[in-house]
Coordinates of C-alpha atoms and ligand atoms in Angstrom, one line a residue:
M1 CA -15.6 -1.2 23.8
K2 CA -15.7 -5.4 23.6
I3 CA -14.2 -6.2 20.3
V4 CA -13.6 -9.2 18.3
I5 CA -11.2 -9.6 15.6
A6 CA -11.8 -12.6 13.6
S7 CA -9.3 -13.1 11.3
P8 CA -8.1 -16.0 9.1
E9 CA -4.5 -15.3 9.9
A10 CA -2.6 -13.0 12.3
V11 CA 1.0 -12.4 13.5
P12 CA 2.9 -13.3 15.2
F13 CA 1.7 -16.7 14.7
V14 CA 0.8 -17.3 11.3
K15 CA 1.1 -15.4 8.0
T16 CA 1.0 -15.5 4.0
G17 CA 0.0 -11.6 3.8
G18 CA -0.3 -8.3 4.6
L19 CA -3.8 -9.4 6.4
A20 CA -2.2 -11.2 9.1
D21 CA 0.0 -8.3 10.1
V22 CA -3.2 -6.0 10.0
A23 CA -5.1 -8.2 12.5
G24 CA -2.0 -9.2 14.5
S25 CA -1.2 -4.9 14.9
L26 CA -4.9 -4.1 15.5
L27 CA -5.0 -6.5 18.4
R28 CA -2.3 -5.4 20.1
E29 CA -2.6 -1.5 19.8
F30 CA -6.2 -2.5 21.0
R31 CA -4.8 -3.9 24.1
K32 CA -2.2 -1.5 24.4
A33 CA -5.3 1.4 24.5
R34 CA -7.2 -1.1 27.0
E35 CA -9.6 -1.7 24.7
E36 CA -11.4 -5.1 25.4
A37 CA -10.1 -7.2 22.5
V38 CA -10.0 -10.6 21.4
L39 CA -8.9 -12.4 18.5
V40 CA -10.5 -15.7 17.1
M41 CA -8.3 -17.8 14.5
P42 CA -8.2 -21.2 13.4
L43 CA -5.8 -23.4 14.9
Y44 CA -3.4 -24.2 12.2
R45 CA -0.8 -26.7 12.3
A46 CA 1.7 -24.0 12.3
V47 CA 0.5 -22.2 15.1
K48 CA 0.1 -25.5 17.2
G49 CA 3.9 -26.7 16.2
G50 CA 5.0 -23.2 16.3
R51 CA 7.1 -21.1 18.9
F52 CA 4.0 -19.6 21.0
P53 CA 2.7 -21.8 24.0
L54 CA -0.6 -22.0 23.8
G55 CA -2.9 -23.1 26.7
E56 CA -6.5 -25.1 26.8
S57 CA -8.8 -23.0 27.2
G58 CA -11.1 -25.3 29.1
V59 CA -14.2 -24.3 26.9
T60 CA -15.3 -26.4 23.9
V61 CA -17.6 -25.0 21.1
D62 CA -19.9 -27.6 19.0
V63 CA -20.2 -25.9 15.1
P64 CA -22.8 -27.3 12.9
V65 CA -20.9 -27.5 9.3
G66 CA -24.0 -29.0 6.5
T67 CA -24.9 -32.5 8.6
R68 CA -22.3 -32.8 10.7
G69 CA -21.7 -31.0 14.0
I70 CA -18.1 -30.1 15.0
R71 CA -16.6 -30.6 18.4
S72 CA -14.0 -27.7 18.9
R73 CA -11.1 -27.5 21.6
V74 CA -10.2 -23.5 22.1
Y75 CA -7.0 -22.9 22.9
H76 CA -5.5 -19.6 24.1
D77 CA -1.9 -17.6 24.2
G78 CA -3.1 -15.8 27.7
N79 CA -2.5 -12.6 25.7
G80 CA -6.0 -12.2 24.1
A81 CA -5.7 -14.8 21.1
F82 CA -7.8 -17.6 20.9
F83 CA -7.6 -20.5 18.5
L84 CA -10.5 -23.1 17.2
E85 CA -8.9 -26.7 17.0
A86 CA -10.9 -29.0 13.9
D87 CA -7.6 -31.1 13.2
E88 CA -9.5 -32.4 10.0
F89 CA -9.5 -28.8 8.8
F90 CA -6.4 -27.2 10.0
D91 CA -3.8 -29.6 10.5
R92 CA -2.2 -29.0 7.3
P93 CA 0.8 -27.6 5.9
E94 CA -0.4 -24.7 4.2
L95 CA -3.7 -22.4 5.4
Y96 CA -5.7 -22.3 2.0
G97 CA -3.9 -24.7 -0.4
T98 CA -0.8 -25.2 -1.9
A99 CA 0.8 -24.4 -5.2
G100 CA -1.2 -26.6 -6.8
G101 CA -4.6 -24.8 -6.1
D102 CA -6.8 -24.0 -3.0
Y103 CA -7.7 -26.8 -0.5
A104 CA -11.1 -28.3 -1.8
D105 CA -13.1 -28.1 1.2
N106 CA -12.2 -24.9 2.1
A107 CA -16.1 -23.8 1.9
A108 CA -16.5 -26.3 4.8
R109 CA -13.5 -25.1 6.6
F110 CA -14.6 -21.1 6.9
T111 CA -18.0 -22.2 7.6
F112 CA -16.7 -23.6 10.4
F113 CA -14.4 -20.7 11.2
S114 CA -17.1 -18.3 10.9
R115 CA -19.7 -19.9 12.9
G116 CA -17.5 -21.1 15.5
T117 CA -16.3 -17.5 16.0
L118 CA -20.1 -16.9 17.0
E119 CA -20.3 -19.6 19.2
L120 CA -17.2 -19.3 21.1
C121 CA -18.3 -15.5 21.7
R122 CA -21.2 -17.1 23.7
K123 CA -18.9 -20.0 25.7
L124 CA -16.9 -17.1 26.8
S125 CA -19.9 -15.1 27.9
F126 CA -18.1 -12.3 25.9
R127 CA -20.7 -10.1 24.2
P128 CA -19.0 -8.2 21.4
D129 CA -19.9 -4.6 20.9
V130 CA -18.3 -5.2 17.3
I131 CA -17.0 -8.0 15.5
H132 CA -14.2 -6.9 12.8
C133 CA -14.2 -9.7 10.4
H134 CA -11.3 -10.0 7.9
D135 CA -11.8 -11.1 4.1
W136 CA -13.7 -13.9 2.7
Q137 CA -12.9 -16.7 5.3
T138 CA -14.8 -14.6 7.6
G139 CA -17.7 -12.8 5.3
L140 CA -20.3 -15.2 6.8
I141 CA -20.5 -14.0 10.3
P142 CA -22.1 -10.7 9.5
L143 CA -24.7 -12.9 7.4
Y144 CA -24.9 -15.1 10.1
L145 CA -25.9 -12.4 12.5
K146 CA -28.4 -10.8 10.4
T147 CA -30.5 -14.4 9.7
T148 CA -29.6 -17.2 12.1
Y149 CA -28.6 -15.2 14.9
R150 CA -31.0 -12.3 14.1
D151 CA -33.2 -13.2 17.1
D152 CA -30.7 -14.1 19.3
S153 CA -30.3 -12.0 22.3
F154 CA -26.6 -12.5 22.7
F155 CA -25.5 -10.8 19.8
R156 CA -28.5 -8.2 20.0
G157 CA -26.0 -5.0 20.4
T158 CA -23.3 -6.8 18.1
A159 CA -22.2 -4.5 15.3
T160 CA -20.0 -5.8 12.4
V161 CA -17.2 -4.6 10.5
L162 CA -15.8 -6.1 7.3
T163 CA -12.3 -5.2 5.6
I164 CA -11.7 -6.1 2.3
H165 CA -8.1 -6.8 1.7
N166 CA -8.0 -7.8 -1.0
L167 CA -11.1 -8.2 -3.5
G168 CA -9.1 -10.6 -5.6
Y169 CA -10.3 -13.1 -3.1
Q170 CA -14.1 -13.8 -2.4
G171 CA -14.4 -17.6 -1.6
L172 CA -16.3 -18.6 -4.7
F173 CA -17.8 -22.0 -4.3
P174 CA -20.2 -24.3 -5.8
A175 CA -23.8 -23.5 -4.9
S176 CA -23.5 -27.3 -3.9
E177 CA -21.9 -26.4 -0.9
M178 CA -24.9 -24.0 0.1
P179 CA -25.9 -26.3 2.6
L180 CA -22.9 -26.7 4.6
T181 CA -23.3 -23.0 5.7
H182 CA -27.3 -24.0 7.1
L183 CA -28.2 -20.6 5.2
G184 CA -31.7 -20.8 3.7
W185 CA -31.8 -20.8 0.0
E186 CA -33.6 -17.5 -0.3
L187 CA -30.3 -16.3 0.2
F188 CA -28.6 -17.7 -3.0
T189 CA -30.4 -14.9 -5.0
P190 CA -28.1 -12.0 -7.1
E191 CA -29.2 -9.7 -4.1
G192 CA -27.8 -12.6 -1.6
I193 CA -24.5 -14.5 -2.0
E194 CA -25.2 -16.1 -5.3
F195 CA -22.5 -15.1 -7.8
Y196 CA -23.1 -16.3 -10.9
G197 CA -24.2 -19.5 -10.1
K198 CA -21.8 -19.5 -7.5
V199 CA -21.7 -19.1 -3.6
N200 CA -19.7 -16.0 -2.6
F201 CA -18.5 -16.0 1.1
L202 CA -17.2 -12.6 0.6
K203 CA -20.3 -11.2 -0.9
G204 CA -22.3 -12.5 2.4
G205 CA -20.2 -9.7 4.4
L206 CA -20.6 -7.0 1.7
I207 CA -24.3 -7.3 1.9
A208 CA -24.7 -7.9 5.6
A209 CA -21.9 -5.9 7.7
D210 CA -22.8 -2.7 9.0
I211 CA -19.6 -0.8 8.0
L212 CA -17.1 -2.0 5.1
T213 CA -13.7 -0.7 5.2
T214 CA -11.0 -1.6 2.4
V215 CA -7.1 -0.8 3.3
S216 CA -6.3 2.6 1.2
E217 CA -8.5 5.4 0.2
T218 CA -7.3 5.1 -3.3
Y219 CA -8.2 1.5 -3.2
A220 CA -11.9 2.5 -1.6
R221 CA -12.7 4.5 -4.5
E222 CA -11.5 1.8 -7.4
I223 CA -13.3 -1.2 -6.3
L224 CA -16.5 0.9 -7.0
E225 CA -15.2 0.9 -10.8
P226 CA -15.9 -2.4 -13.1
A227 CA -12.1 -2.4 -14.0
S228 CA -11.2 -3.3 -10.2
G229 CA -14.6 -5.0 -9.2
F230 CA -13.9 -8.4 -9.6
G231 CA -17.8 -8.2 -10.4
L232 CA -18.8 -6.9 -7.1
D233 CA -18.4 -3.4 -8.0
G234 CA -22.1 -3.1 -8.3
V235 CA -22.5 -4.4 -4.8
L236 CA -20.4 -2.2 -3.6
R237 CA -21.8 0.7 -4.9
K238 CA -25.1 0.4 -3.4
R239 CA -22.9 0.2 -0.3
S240 CA -20.6 2.8 -1.1
A241 CA -21.8 5.3 1.8
D242 CA -20.8 2.7 4.0
L243 CA -17.4 2.1 2.4
F244 CA -14.5 3.8 4.1
G245 CA -10.8 3.3 3.2
I246 CA -8.0 3.3 6.0
V247 CA -4.3 2.8 5.2
N248 CA -2.8 0.0 6.6
G249 CA 0.4 0.8 9.2
I250 CA 3.5 -1.6 10.1
D251 CA 4.4 -2.9 13.5
Y252 CA 7.6 0.0 14.0
E253 CA 9.0 -2.4 16.9
E254 CA 9.1 -5.2 14.5
W255 CA 10.7 -3.3 11.6
D256 CA 13.0 -1.3 12.7
P257 CA 16.7 -0.8 10.9
S258 CA 17.9 0.5 14.5
R259 CA 17.8 -2.7 16.1
D260 CA 17.0 -5.5 13.9
G261 CA 18.4 -8.5 14.9
H262 CA 18.2 -10.1 11.2
L263 CA 20.8 -7.8 9.8
P264 CA 24.4 -7.9 9.9
A265 CA 24.2 -4.3 10.8
T266 CA 22.0 -1.7 12.0
Y267 CA 21.3 1.8 10.9
R268 CA 19.3 4.8 11.5
K269 CA 17.9 8.1 9.4
G270 CA 21.0 10.0 10.8
E271 CA 23.8 7.4 10.4
L272 CA 23.2 5.4 7.3
S273 CA 26.6 3.3 7.1
G274 CA 25.0 0.3 8.4
K275 CA 22.9 0.1 5.2
Q276 CA 25.8 0.1 3.4
L277 CA 27.1 -3.1 5.1
C278 CA 24.0 -4.6 4.8
K279 CA 23.8 -4.3 1.2
Q280 CA 27.4 -5.4 0.4
E281 CA 26.4 -8.7 2.7
L282 CA 23.1 -9.3 0.8
F283 CA 25.1 -8.7 -2.7
K284 CA 27.3 -11.1 -2.0
S285 CA 25.2 -13.5 -0.1
V286 CA 22.8 -14.0 -2.9
L287 CA 24.6 -12.9 -6.2
G288 CA 27.9 -14.3 -5.3
D289 CA 31.1 -12.3 -4.9
K290 CA 32.1 -11.8 -8.8
A291 CA 35.5 -10.5 -9.4
G292 CA 35.7 -7.0 -10.3
E293 CA 32.0 -6.1 -8.8
D294 CA 31.6 -3.5 -6.2
P295 CA 28.0 -3.5 -5.0
S296 CA 28.3 0.1 -4.1
R297 CA 28.4 1.2 -7.6
V298 CA 25.5 -1.0 -8.7
P299 CA 22.0 -0.1 -8.0
L300 CA 20.2 -3.2 -6.2
V301 CA 16.4 -3.6 -6.4
G302 CA 14.5 -6.0 -4.1
M303 CA 11.4 -7.8 -4.1
V304 CA 9.6 -9.6 -1.5
T305 CA 6.2 -10.8 -2.9
R306 CA 3.7 -13.4 -3.4
L307 CA 4.3 -14.6 -6.7
S308 CA 0.6 -14.1 -7.9
E309 CA -0.5 -12.6 -11.0
Q310 CA -1.7 -9.4 -9.1
K311 CA 2.0 -8.6 -8.2
G312 CA 3.3 -7.6 -11.6
L313 CA 5.8 -10.3 -12.1
D314 CA 5.3 -10.8 -16.0
L315 CA 6.6 -6.9 -16.2
V316 CA 9.4 -8.1 -13.8
I317 CA 10.3 -10.9 -16.3
G318 CA 9.8 -8.4 -19.5
A319 CA 12.3 -6.2 -18.0
L320 CA 15.3 -8.3 -17.0
H321 CA 16.7 -7.5 -20.4
G322 CA 16.3 -3.7 -19.4
L323 CA 17.6 -3.7 -16.5
R324 CA 20.6 -5.3 -17.3
A325 CA 21.2 -3.1 -19.4
L326 CA 20.7 -0.1 -17.0
G327 CA 23.5 -1.9 -15.0
G328 CA 21.0 -2.6 -12.1
K329 CA 20.3 -6.1 -10.6
I330 CA 17.5 -7.5 -8.7
V331 CA 16.8 -9.6 -5.7
I332 CA 13.4 -11.6 -5.3
L333 CA 12.0 -13.4 -2.8
G334 CA 8.6 -15.1 -3.1
K335 CA 6.4 -17.8 -3.0
G336 CA 3.0 -18.6 -4.5
D337 CA 1.5 -19.9 -7.9
E338 CA 3.0 -22.3 -9.4
R339 CA 2.9 -20.7 -12.9
F340 CA 4.8 -17.7 -11.6
Q341 CA 7.5 -19.7 -9.6
N342 CA 8.4 -21.7 -12.6
E343 CA 8.1 -18.6 -15.0
M344 CA 10.7 -16.7 -12.2
R345 CA 13.1 -20.0 -12.0
E346 CA 13.2 -19.9 -15.6
A347 CA 14.1 -16.1 -15.7
A348 CA 16.8 -16.8 -13.2
R349 CA 18.0 -19.5 -15.5
Q350 CA 18.4 -16.6 -18.4
Y351 CA 19.4 -14.0 -16.5
G352 CA 21.7 -15.6 -13.4
S353 CA 24.1 -12.4 -12.9
T354 CA 21.0 -10.1 -13.2
L355 CA 18.5 -11.6 -11.2
S356 CA 18.7 -13.9 -7.8
L357 CA 15.6 -15.8 -7.1
T358 CA 14.7 -17.1 -3.7
I359 CA 11.3 -19.6 -3.8
G360 CA 9.9 -19.7 -0.3
F361 CA 8.7 -17.8 2.5
D362 CA 11.7 -16.5 4.8
E363 CA 11.0 -13.7 7.2
A364 CA 15.2 -13.4 8.0
L365 CA 15.7 -12.7 4.2
A366 CA 13.0 -10.6 3.7
H367 CA 14.2 -7.9 6.5
R368 CA 17.9 -8.1 5.0
I369 CA 16.2 -7.3 1.5
Y370 CA 14.7 -4.5 2.9
A371 CA 17.5 -3.4 4.5
G372 CA 20.2 -4.3 2.1
A373 CA 18.7 -2.7 -1.5
D374 CA 18.5 0.2 -2.8
F375 CA 15.4 0.4 -4.3
F376 CA 11.9 -1.8 -3.5
L377 CA 9.7 -2.8 -6.8
M378 CA 6.6 -2.9 -6.3
P379 CA 5.0 -3.0 -9.7
S380 CA 1.4 -4.4 -8.9
K381 CA -1.6 -4.6 -11.3
Y382 CA -3.5 -3.2 -8.4
E383 CA -2.9 -3.3 -4.6
P384 CA -5.2 -2.4 -1.8
C385 CA -2.9 -1.2 0.7
G386 CA 0.5 -2.9 0.2
L387 CA 2.8 -3.3 3.1
G388 CA 6.3 -3.7 1.5
Q389 CA 6.7 0.3 0.5
L390 CA 5.8 0.7 4.0
I391 CA 8.6 -1.5 5.2
A392 CA 11.1 0.1 2.6
L393 CA 10.6 3.5 3.5
R394 CA 10.9 2.8 7.0
Y395 CA 14.0 1.0 6.1
G396 CA 15.4 3.8 3.6
T397 CA 14.9 1.7 0.7
I398 CA 13.4 4.1 -2.0
P399 CA 10.0 2.0 -3.7
V400 CA 9.5 2.4 -7.5
V401 CA 6.0 1.3 -7.6
R402 CA 3.1 1.6 -9.7
R403 CA 0.1 4.1 -8.8
T404 CA -2.5 2.3 -8.0
G405 CA -4.4 1.6 -4.5
G406 CA -2.9 2.1 -1.2
L407 CA 0.7 2.5 -3.2
A408 CA -0.5 5.9 -4.8
D409 CA -1.6 6.9 -1.3
T410 CA 1.7 6.3 0.3
V411 CA 4.5 6.6 -1.7
E412 CA 4.9 10.0 -3.2
D413 CA 6.7 10.8 -6.3
F414 CA 10.2 12.4 -6.5
H415 CA 10.5 16.0 -7.4
P416 CA 14.2 16.7 -8.9
L417 CA 14.0 20.3 -8.2
A418 CA 12.5 20.6 -5.0
C419 CA 14.1 17.3 -3.7
T420 CA 10.7 16.1 -2.4
G421 CA 9.1 12.9 -2.3
T422 CA 10.0 9.2 -1.1
G423 CA 9.5 7.2 -4.4
F424 CA 9.2 6.9 -8.0
L425 CA 5.8 6.1 -9.5
F426 CA 4.4 5.0 -12.5
S427 CA 1.1 4.4 -14.1
D428 CA 0.7 2.3 -17.4
Y429 CA 0.7 -1.2 -16.6
S430 CA 3.8 -1.9 -19.3
V431 CA 8.0 -2.9 -19.4
P432 CA 8.7 0.6 -20.9
C433 CA 6.9 2.4 -18.2
M434 CA 8.6 0.3 -15.4
L435 CA 11.9 0.8 -17.0
D436 CA 11.2 4.4 -17.2
A437 CA 10.7 4.6 -13.4
L438 CA 13.6 2.5 -12.6
K439 CA 15.8 4.7 -14.9
R440 CA 14.6 8.3 -13.0
A441 CA 15.6 6.0 -9.8
F442 CA 19.3 5.1 -11.2
C443 CA 19.4 8.6 -11.8
V444 CA 19.2 9.6 -8.0
F445 CA 21.6 6.4 -7.4
T446 CA 24.4 8.1 -8.9
D447 CA 23.6 11.3 -6.9
R448 CA 24.6 10.9 -3.6
R449 CA 22.8 14.3 -2.3
K450 CA 19.5 13.6 -3.8
R451 CA 19.5 9.7 -3.0
V452 CA 20.4 10.9 0.7
A453 CA 17.8 13.2 0.8
M454 CA 15.0 10.7 -0.8
I455 CA 16.5 7.8 2.0
R456 CA 15.8 10.3 4.8
N457 CA 12.1 11.7 3.5
G458 CA 11.1 8.0 3.3
M459 CA 12.7 7.3 6.8
Q460 CA 11.0 10.1 8.3
A461 CA 7.4 9.0 7.2
D462 CA 4.9 7.9 9.8
F463 CA 3.1 4.6 9.0
S464 CA 3.4 3.0 12.2
W465 CA -0.3 1.3 13.6
G466 CA -1.6 4.1 16.2
R467 CA -3.3 6.7 13.9
S468 CA -4.8 3.5 11.7
A469 CA -5.5 1.8 15.2
K470 CA -7.5 4.7 16.3
R471 CA -9.8 5.3 13.0
Y472 CA -10.6 1.8 13.2
I473 CA -12.1 2.7 17.0
D474 CA -13.9 5.5 15.4
I475 CA -15.4 3.2 12.6
Y476 CA -16.4 0.9 15.3
R477 CA -18.2 3.3 17.3
A478 CA -20.1 4.5 13.9
A479 CA -21.3 0.9 13.4
L480 CA -22.6 1.0 16.6
G481 CA -24.7 3.9 16.2
R482 CA -25.9 2.3 12.8
R483 CA -26.7 -0.8 14.5
R484 CA -28.5 1.0 16.9
E485 CA -30.7 2.9 14.9
Ligands
ADP501 P1 0.1 -8.8 0.4 O1 -0.5 -9.2 1.7 O2 -0.8 -8.9 -1.0 O3 0.6 -10.5 0.1 P2 1.3 -6.8 1.1 O4 2.2 -6.1 0.6 O5 0.3 -6.2 1.8 O6 1.1 -7.8 0.1 O7 2.2 -7.8 2.4 C1 3.0 -8.9 2.2 C2 3.6 -8.7 3.7 O8 4.2 -10.1 3.5 C3 4.7 -8.1 3.6 O9 5.2 -8.0 5.1 C4 5.9 -8.8 3.0 O10 7.3 -8.4 3.7 C5 5.7 -10.1 3.5 N1 6.0 -11.2 2.6 C6 5.5 -11.4 1.5 N2 6.1 -12.6 0.7 C7 7.3 -13.1 1.5 C8 8.5 -13.7 1.7 N3 8.2 -14.7 0.2 N4 9.0 -14.5 2.6 C9 8.9 -13.3 3.9 N5 7.6 -12.2 3.6 C10 6.9 -12.0 2.7

C-alpha cells in the first residue's frame, strides 16, 4: 500500500510529545512490513541542525498561502522521511510556540505544510492510497482533497485517515486567517470549519477525513461527551460510526532497560538488581546525598511530562505536603507553560527535600527517571493514550494513574489478594484521591514480594508497536473501501 504519514513531528527527528513517537514508529513498522510508506514533516531548525544527515531531494514545491506563493526545497533522509523547507516558518527555536504562547502565524505555517504535503506527493509522482494525518496541523489535508483537489485525477484513489492525538489542541484562528487557506467562504459555517466565529483546522479534518481514529478506545468514547469533547463532541457524534480507538505502542528498541545506554546499570525482568543501582544514582544526583537517607527505603515517584493544564500538576502541587508526610519523594522532569513552570519552581523551593524539579526537555534524564523511580505518576485530567505509563511498565516502574482515556485502557489496578495488576488507579480528580492511590502504592513498596510481582506483571505486558501498526493497516483498508464506495 502507498502510505503518506503527514505529521508535524516524528521521532527520531524532533519531538515535543507522544505524537512524534506514533508518527516515527508507524513509518518504521510500515517499512519493516514492506509497505510503501513515506513521512512528510516541516523542516524545523532542530531537524536541519540535528544529528541526522539530510540530502536535497532535488524537488521543489510551490505552495500558495494567502496571496503568496512559497517555493519550498524538499530534503530527505534517504529512508522515507521528507522535509518541507520554509525557513520563514520553521527556522525557529520551537515547533509551535514558546512558553509565552503560540507563534502568531501558525495558521500560515500549517496551511503551508498541509498543502505542501499534497503538492509534494504530486512532485514525487507518489500517488498515495492513504494519507494518514496527525492532529490539527494536518487537518486541512482531508478537506483540501474533498474541495480544492476534488477533481484532481492524481488523488482520485486517495483516502484519508485523521488521528486525533489530543482534542484539546484544535488550531483555532481568527476568521481573518481564512483567506490564507484558499478554502471558499462557503465552508465557513458551523457544518464546515467555523467554530464559534473562528477557523478550526482540526474540524476541517473531522468533517472531511474518510476515517477518524484516536489513540485509545476509552478516549474514543470520552470525546463523544460534552465533558471531554472540547466543543467538538457534536461533530464527533455525527461521525461516531467512522471513529475508532487504537492504543499507541512504544518503541521496544529505544525503550529497553536491558540495553539502555543512558542508564548507570541495565536490568531485565528476571534480574532486577540493576534497577536498584539506577534508583541510587537518580536519587543521589537529583535529590542530593543527605546523610542518613537510604534510597532503598524511600519510595521514589517519577514524572516526565509536559507542564500543561492537562497533566494534573495542580494535584501534584497540592499533594506535596501529604507526600512528605507519607515519606515519599518525587522527581519531576518537565517543560511547558510558563504558569506551571513558575508554580512548580515555587513548589520546589518550598518542598526542596521532597521534590526535585528539572525544567527542560532531556531524553537522557527521562530514561534515568523511568528506570530509577519506583512509581510513575500520571494524574492527568484527561489522557488520550499516554506513553509515559507504557514506558514505565517496560522499565518495571509501577504506574500510579488517573482512570481516564488510555491510562484506563493500559494500566490494570492492583489486586492485593490475587497479586494481579500492573499499577494503581484513582478516579476522582482530587488530591485526597490521588494521595490514597499513592498510599496503596507505598504499602506495596514495603512488601517486597508484592512489589516484585507487580514489577514483573508490568514488564511482561506487551505494548510494542507491531500490533497497533497492523490495526492501522486494517483501518487504511477500510478507509480505501469507503473512498471507493
Ligand atoms: P503527551 O503527548 O500528551 O505530551 P505522552 O505521555 O503521550 O504525553 O507522551 C509524552 C512523551 O514525551 C513521553 O515519551 C515522555 O517521556 C516524553 N517527554 C515529555 N516531556 C519530556 C521532557 N521534559 N523531557 C524528555 N521527555 C519528555
